[in-house]
Tab-separated table of C-alpha atoms and ligand atoms in Angstrom:
chain	number	residue	atom	x	y	z
A	1	MET	CA	-1.622	79.447	138.503
A	2	ALA	CA	1.608	80.204	140.320
A	3	LYS	CA	1.347	80.915	144.007
A	4	MET	CA	4.128	82.416	146.052
A	5	ARG	CA	4.783	84.394	149.236
A	6	ILE	CA	4.824	88.117	148.497
A	7	ASP	CA	8.176	88.656	150.303
A	8	LYS	CA	9.788	85.853	148.292
A	9	LEU	CA	8.427	87.208	145.021
A	10	LEU	CA	9.702	90.717	145.697
A	11	SER	CA	13.128	89.564	146.782
A	12	ASN	CA	13.318	87.194	143.769
A	13	ILE	CA	12.984	90.114	141.410
A	14	GLY	CA	15.688	92.039	143.212
A	15	ILE	CA	13.594	94.565	145.169
A	16	GLY	CA	15.747	93.718	148.186
A	17	THR	CA	16.676	90.969	150.601
A	18	ARG	CA	13.832	89.204	152.419
A	19	LYS	CA	14.617	91.425	155.438
A	20	GLU	CA	14.505	94.626	153.365
A	21	VAL	CA	11.297	93.516	151.687
A	22	LYS	CA	9.687	92.929	155.101
A	23	LYS	CA	10.640	96.492	156.005
A	24	PHE	CA	9.110	97.836	152.772
A	25	ILE	CA	5.928	95.913	153.565
A	26	LYS	CA	5.808	97.465	157.052
A	27	GLU	CA	6.229	100.881	155.464
A	28	GLY	CA	3.125	100.192	153.354
A	29	LEU	CA	4.942	100.240	150.014
A	30	VAL	CA	3.397	97.007	148.767
A	31	LEU	CA	-0.184	96.705	147.504
A	32	VAL	CA	-1.948	93.593	146.276
A	33	ASN	CA	-5.203	94.118	144.389
A	34	GLY	CA	-5.439	97.607	145.839
A	35	ASN	CA	-4.930	96.576	149.477
A	36	THR	CA	-1.829	97.445	151.481
A	37	VAL	CA	-0.051	94.248	152.442
A	38	LYS	CA	0.395	93.744	156.196
A	39	ASP	CA	1.691	90.180	156.228
A	40	ALA	CA	5.011	89.397	154.490
A	41	GLY	CA	3.857	85.789	154.213
A	42	LEU	CA	0.780	86.661	152.161
A	43	ILE	CA	0.364	84.169	149.316
A	44	VAL	CA	-0.212	85.810	145.952
A	45	ASP	CA	-1.049	84.465	142.548
A	46	THR	CA	1.762	85.717	140.315
A	47	GLU	CA	-0.440	85.587	137.233
A	48	SER	CA	-3.732	87.089	138.328
A	49	ASP	CA	-3.005	89.331	141.339
A	50	GLU	CA	-2.116	92.942	140.719
A	51	ILE	CA	0.998	93.732	142.698
A	52	LEU	CA	2.307	97.248	143.139
A	53	PHE	CA	5.620	98.205	144.709
A	54	ASP	CA	6.057	101.876	145.491
A	55	GLY	CA	3.293	102.626	142.990
A	56	GLU	CA	4.811	100.545	140.175
A	57	LYS	CA	3.194	97.457	138.736
A	58	ILE	CA	5.206	94.283	139.132
A	59	ASN	CA	5.143	91.918	136.205
A	60	TYR	CA	6.457	88.660	137.599
A	61	LYS	CA	7.519	85.917	135.235
A	62	GLU	CA	8.530	82.564	136.634
A	63	PHE	CA	11.481	82.192	134.295
A	64	ILE	CA	13.826	84.607	132.613
A	65	TYR	CA	15.412	83.991	129.214
A	66	ILE	CA	18.345	86.139	128.178
A	67	ILE	CA	20.388	86.102	125.030
A	68	ILE	CA	23.862	87.533	125.457
A	69	ASN	CA	26.694	88.118	123.027
A	70	LYS	CA	29.436	86.670	125.160
A	71	PRO	CA	32.617	88.684	124.871
A	72	LYS	CA	36.112	87.229	125.003
A	73	GLY	CA	37.668	87.071	128.450
A	74	VAL	CA	34.634	86.084	130.508
A	75	ILE	CA	33.784	82.562	131.516
A	76	SER	CA	30.507	80.669	131.087
A	77	ALA	CA	29.864	80.020	134.763
A	78	THR	CA	27.629	81.410	137.471
A	79	TYR	CA	30.406	82.234	139.913
A	80	ASP	CA	34.177	82.322	139.998
A	81	GLU	CA	36.544	83.671	142.621
A	82	VAL	CA	38.976	85.039	140.071
A	83	GLU	CA	37.439	85.277	136.623
A	84	LYS	CA	34.609	87.479	135.435
A	85	THR	CA	31.549	85.415	134.515
A	86	VAL	CA	28.719	85.996	132.045
A	87	ILE	CA	26.377	86.413	135.018
A	88	ASP	CA	28.508	89.354	136.196
A	89	LEU	CA	27.413	91.143	133.009
A	90	LEU	CA	23.759	91.174	134.126
A	91	PRO	CA	22.064	93.722	136.391
A	92	GLN	CA	21.278	92.840	139.995
A	93	GLU	CA	17.554	92.298	139.438
A	94	LEU	CA	18.322	89.541	136.913
A	95	LYS	CA	21.150	88.051	138.984
A	96	ALA	CA	18.654	87.764	141.828
A	97	ARG	CA	16.669	85.274	139.698
A	98	ASN	CA	19.588	82.794	139.859
A	99	PRO	CA	20.169	82.401	136.137
A	100	PHE	CA	22.858	80.192	134.642
A	101	PRO	CA	24.351	79.818	131.173
A	102	VAL	CA	22.987	76.995	129.014
A	103	GLY	CA	26.161	75.138	128.138
A	104	ARG	CA	29.613	76.603	127.878
A	105	LEU	CA	31.647	78.667	125.515
A	106	ASP	CA	35.412	78.835	126.073
A	107	LYS	CA	36.839	81.941	127.688
A	108	ASP	CA	38.179	83.128	124.317
A	109	THR	CA	35.004	82.253	122.351
A	110	GLU	CA	32.452	84.945	121.557
A	111	GLY	CA	28.828	84.866	120.607
A	112	LEU	CA	25.429	83.501	121.393
A	113	LEU	CA	24.800	82.242	124.877
A	114	LEU	CA	21.409	81.641	126.400
A	115	ILE	CA	21.080	82.448	130.087
A	116	THR	CA	18.023	81.291	131.995
A	117	ASN	CA	16.722	79.883	135.256
A	118	ASP	CA	14.509	77.386	133.414
A	119	GLY	CA	16.243	74.122	134.247
A	120	ASP	CA	13.930	71.999	132.097
A	121	LEU	CA	14.546	73.995	128.939
A	122	ALA	CA	18.301	74.053	129.587
A	123	HIS	CA	18.308	70.311	130.123
A	124	GLN	CA	16.487	69.708	126.848
A	125	LEU	CA	18.734	72.042	124.863
A	126	LEU	CA	21.816	70.274	126.189
A	127	SER	CA	20.476	66.735	125.922
A	128	PRO	CA	22.484	64.718	123.368
A	129	LYS	CA	19.200	63.046	122.351
A	130	LYS	CA	17.795	66.344	121.131
A	131	ASN	CA	20.544	66.935	118.573
A	132	VAL	CA	20.306	70.705	118.825
A	133	ILE	CA	22.498	72.157	116.087
A	134	LYS	CA	25.011	74.851	117.018
A	135	LYS	CA	26.403	77.071	114.283
A	136	TYR	CA	29.819	78.692	114.659
A	137	TYR	CA	31.902	81.079	112.616
A	138	ALA	CA	35.594	80.202	112.843
A	139	GLU	CA	38.886	81.469	111.516
A	140	ILE	CA	41.541	78.845	110.971
A	141	LEU	CA	45.254	79.128	110.340
A	142	GLY	CA	46.056	77.807	106.868
A	143	PHE	CA	44.032	76.200	104.084
A	144	VAL	CA	40.762	74.498	104.886
A	145	ASN	CA	39.818	72.202	102.030
A	146	GLU	CA	37.429	69.579	100.665
A	147	SER	CA	39.137	66.799	102.591
A	148	ASP	CA	38.371	68.640	105.849
A	149	ILE	CA	34.716	68.924	104.809
A	150	LYS	CA	34.658	65.174	104.172
A	151	ALA	CA	36.398	64.381	107.462
A	152	PHE	CA	33.957	66.573	109.426
A	153	ASN	CA	31.030	64.910	107.624
A	154	GLU	CA	32.248	61.479	108.578
A	155	GLY	CA	32.911	62.422	112.205
A	156	ILE	CA	36.311	63.296	113.583
A	157	ILE	CA	38.277	61.091	115.930
A	158	LEU	CA	39.542	63.378	118.689
A	159	GLU	CA	42.845	62.949	120.488
A	160	ASP	CA	41.129	61.027	123.323
A	161	GLY	CA	39.690	58.502	120.829
A	162	TYR	CA	36.127	59.891	120.874
A	163	LYS	CA	34.510	60.023	117.448
A	164	THR	CA	32.309	63.087	117.000
A	165	LEU	CA	28.903	62.924	115.370
A	166	PRO	CA	28.925	64.036	111.725
A	167	ALA	CA	29.437	67.794	111.491
A	168	ASN	CA	29.073	70.192	108.601
A	169	LEU	CA	31.835	72.477	107.488
A	170	GLU	CA	31.159	75.295	105.062
A	171	ILE	CA	34.139	77.148	103.624
A	172	LEU	CA	33.549	80.867	103.189
A	173	PHE	CA	37.099	81.727	102.247
A	174	SER	CA	40.284	79.702	102.134
A	175	SER	CA	43.901	80.804	101.886
A	176	SER	CA	47.328	79.710	103.064
A	177	ASP	CA	47.135	82.514	105.604
A	178	VAL	CA	43.700	82.354	107.291
A	179	SER	CA	40.544	80.477	106.267
A	180	LYS	CA	37.013	81.453	107.262
A	181	VAL	CA	34.355	78.813	107.830
A	182	TYR	CA	30.999	77.980	109.318
A	183	VAL	CA	30.871	74.838	111.431
A	184	TYR	CA	27.649	73.095	112.461
A	185	ILE	CA	27.859	70.631	115.331
A	186	ARG	CA	25.184	68.744	117.227
A	187	GLU	CA	27.154	68.053	120.388
A	188	GLY	CA	28.960	70.201	122.901
A	189	LYS	CA	32.099	68.378	123.938
A	190	TYR	CA	34.817	70.305	125.728
A	191	HIS	CA	36.725	72.521	123.213
A	192	GLN	CA	34.989	70.501	120.518
A	193	ILE	CA	35.617	72.666	117.464
A	194	LYS	CA	39.195	73.477	118.405
A	195	ARG	CA	39.874	69.774	118.953
A	196	MET	CA	38.184	68.783	115.684
A	197	PHE	CA	40.462	71.123	113.770
A	198	GLU	CA	43.488	69.962	115.751
A	199	SER	CA	42.677	66.415	114.647
A	200	VAL	CA	43.013	67.504	111.016
A	201	GLY	CA	46.229	69.390	111.843
A	202	LYS	CA	44.771	72.919	111.982
A	203	LYS	CA	44.404	75.655	114.525
A	204	VAL	CA	41.331	77.741	115.362
A	205	ILE	CA	42.331	81.348	115.970
A	206	TYR	CA	38.861	82.883	116.333
A	207	LEU	CA	35.546	81.320	117.282
A	208	LYS	CA	32.079	82.791	117.571
A	209	ARG	CA	28.769	80.999	118.081
A	210	LEU	CA	26.057	82.279	115.764
A	211	ALA	CA	23.125	79.994	116.499
A	212	MET	CA	21.761	77.330	118.798
A	213	GLY	CA	18.704	75.518	117.458
A	214	SER	CA	16.295	78.152	116.186
A	215	LEU	CA	17.945	80.882	118.246
A	216	THR	CA	20.306	83.145	116.324
A	217	LEU	CA	22.713	85.769	117.546
A	218	ASP	CA	21.221	89.224	117.329
A	219	GLU	CA	23.853	91.170	115.404
A	220	ASN	CA	22.689	94.354	117.132
A	221	LEU	CA	24.113	93.001	120.362
A	222	LYS	CA	27.710	94.082	120.756
A	223	PRO	CA	30.016	91.786	122.739
A	224	GLY	CA	28.863	91.962	126.360
A	225	GLU	CA	25.369	93.186	125.497
A	226	TRP	CA	22.233	91.194	126.260
A	227	ARG	CA	18.463	91.351	125.978
A	228	GLU	CA	15.501	89.217	126.973
A	229	LEU	CA	14.235	86.739	124.389
A	230	SER	CA	11.063	87.783	122.609
A	231	GLU	CA	7.952	85.626	123.078
A	232	GLU	CA	8.355	84.540	119.471
A	233	GLU	CA	11.988	83.448	119.871
A	234	LEU	CA	11.101	81.523	123.005
A	235	SER	CA	8.149	79.715	121.491
A	236	PHE	CA	10.179	78.810	118.348
A	237	LEU	CA	12.961	77.516	120.522
A	238	LYS	CA	10.613	75.403	122.617
A	239	LYS	CA	8.917	74.017	119.518
A	240	SER	CA	12.254	73.173	117.889
A	241	ILE	CA	13.376	70.793	120.654
B	1	URA	N1	34.050	74.519	120.449
B	1	URA	C1	35.161	75.038	121.015
B	1	URA	O1	36.259	74.590	120.756
B	1	URA	N2	35.013	76.046	121.882
B	1	URA	C2	33.823	76.601	122.191
B	1	URA	O2	33.767	77.562	122.964
B	1	URA	C3	32.683	76.054	121.583
B	1	URA	C4	32.807	75.006	120.720
């Protein structure tokens, strides 16, 4: 059972500010279980009460879970004075739920990013103890070879002396021009993949996250597009951590 003030609930889902919602209530636009609401402070049960706004049924979920294909050029933050953020790509009714990105992708990295307002799930996904595996596709200048695979498997010592946990490197294509690889890491250190390649003398020129735990990037989502997670994706994800 989740109980909440009706004005808070309606403003949470982006119907309007608390002040606007109070006005809508006065105008008789809000019904709970068939009765016109008179008191903006009315406590409702978000699961069992039937709430109508302007004749439309409100389906309130405590948390929102969004998968977005992060495009290049936007930052993984909730707010920035200068840069465009991933939250700016969402509509107002979702922004009103105060979502945040789970972890960070660099400004020039594309791909899977989970956005939610479920702090517990985010915390678990990011916890080093949980070892959630992240899969990336990367393009690298120059040859990537067996010795890189071995070095990644053993853990790479970064320029600041930190030794990464063992990572898997899968070569899809290798040439003196550009190599294409999958990288699987279980941490999320700052610029981790770029720094791992730098440590073996190579440069990442393109990076895209394809998966995080059981969650995979929906290839139907073009850069900048998003959708809500399905019940199935969410329950798999929760079970996998
Ligand atoms: N590793 C990086 O270097 N950058 C990212 O955005 C993610 C992982």
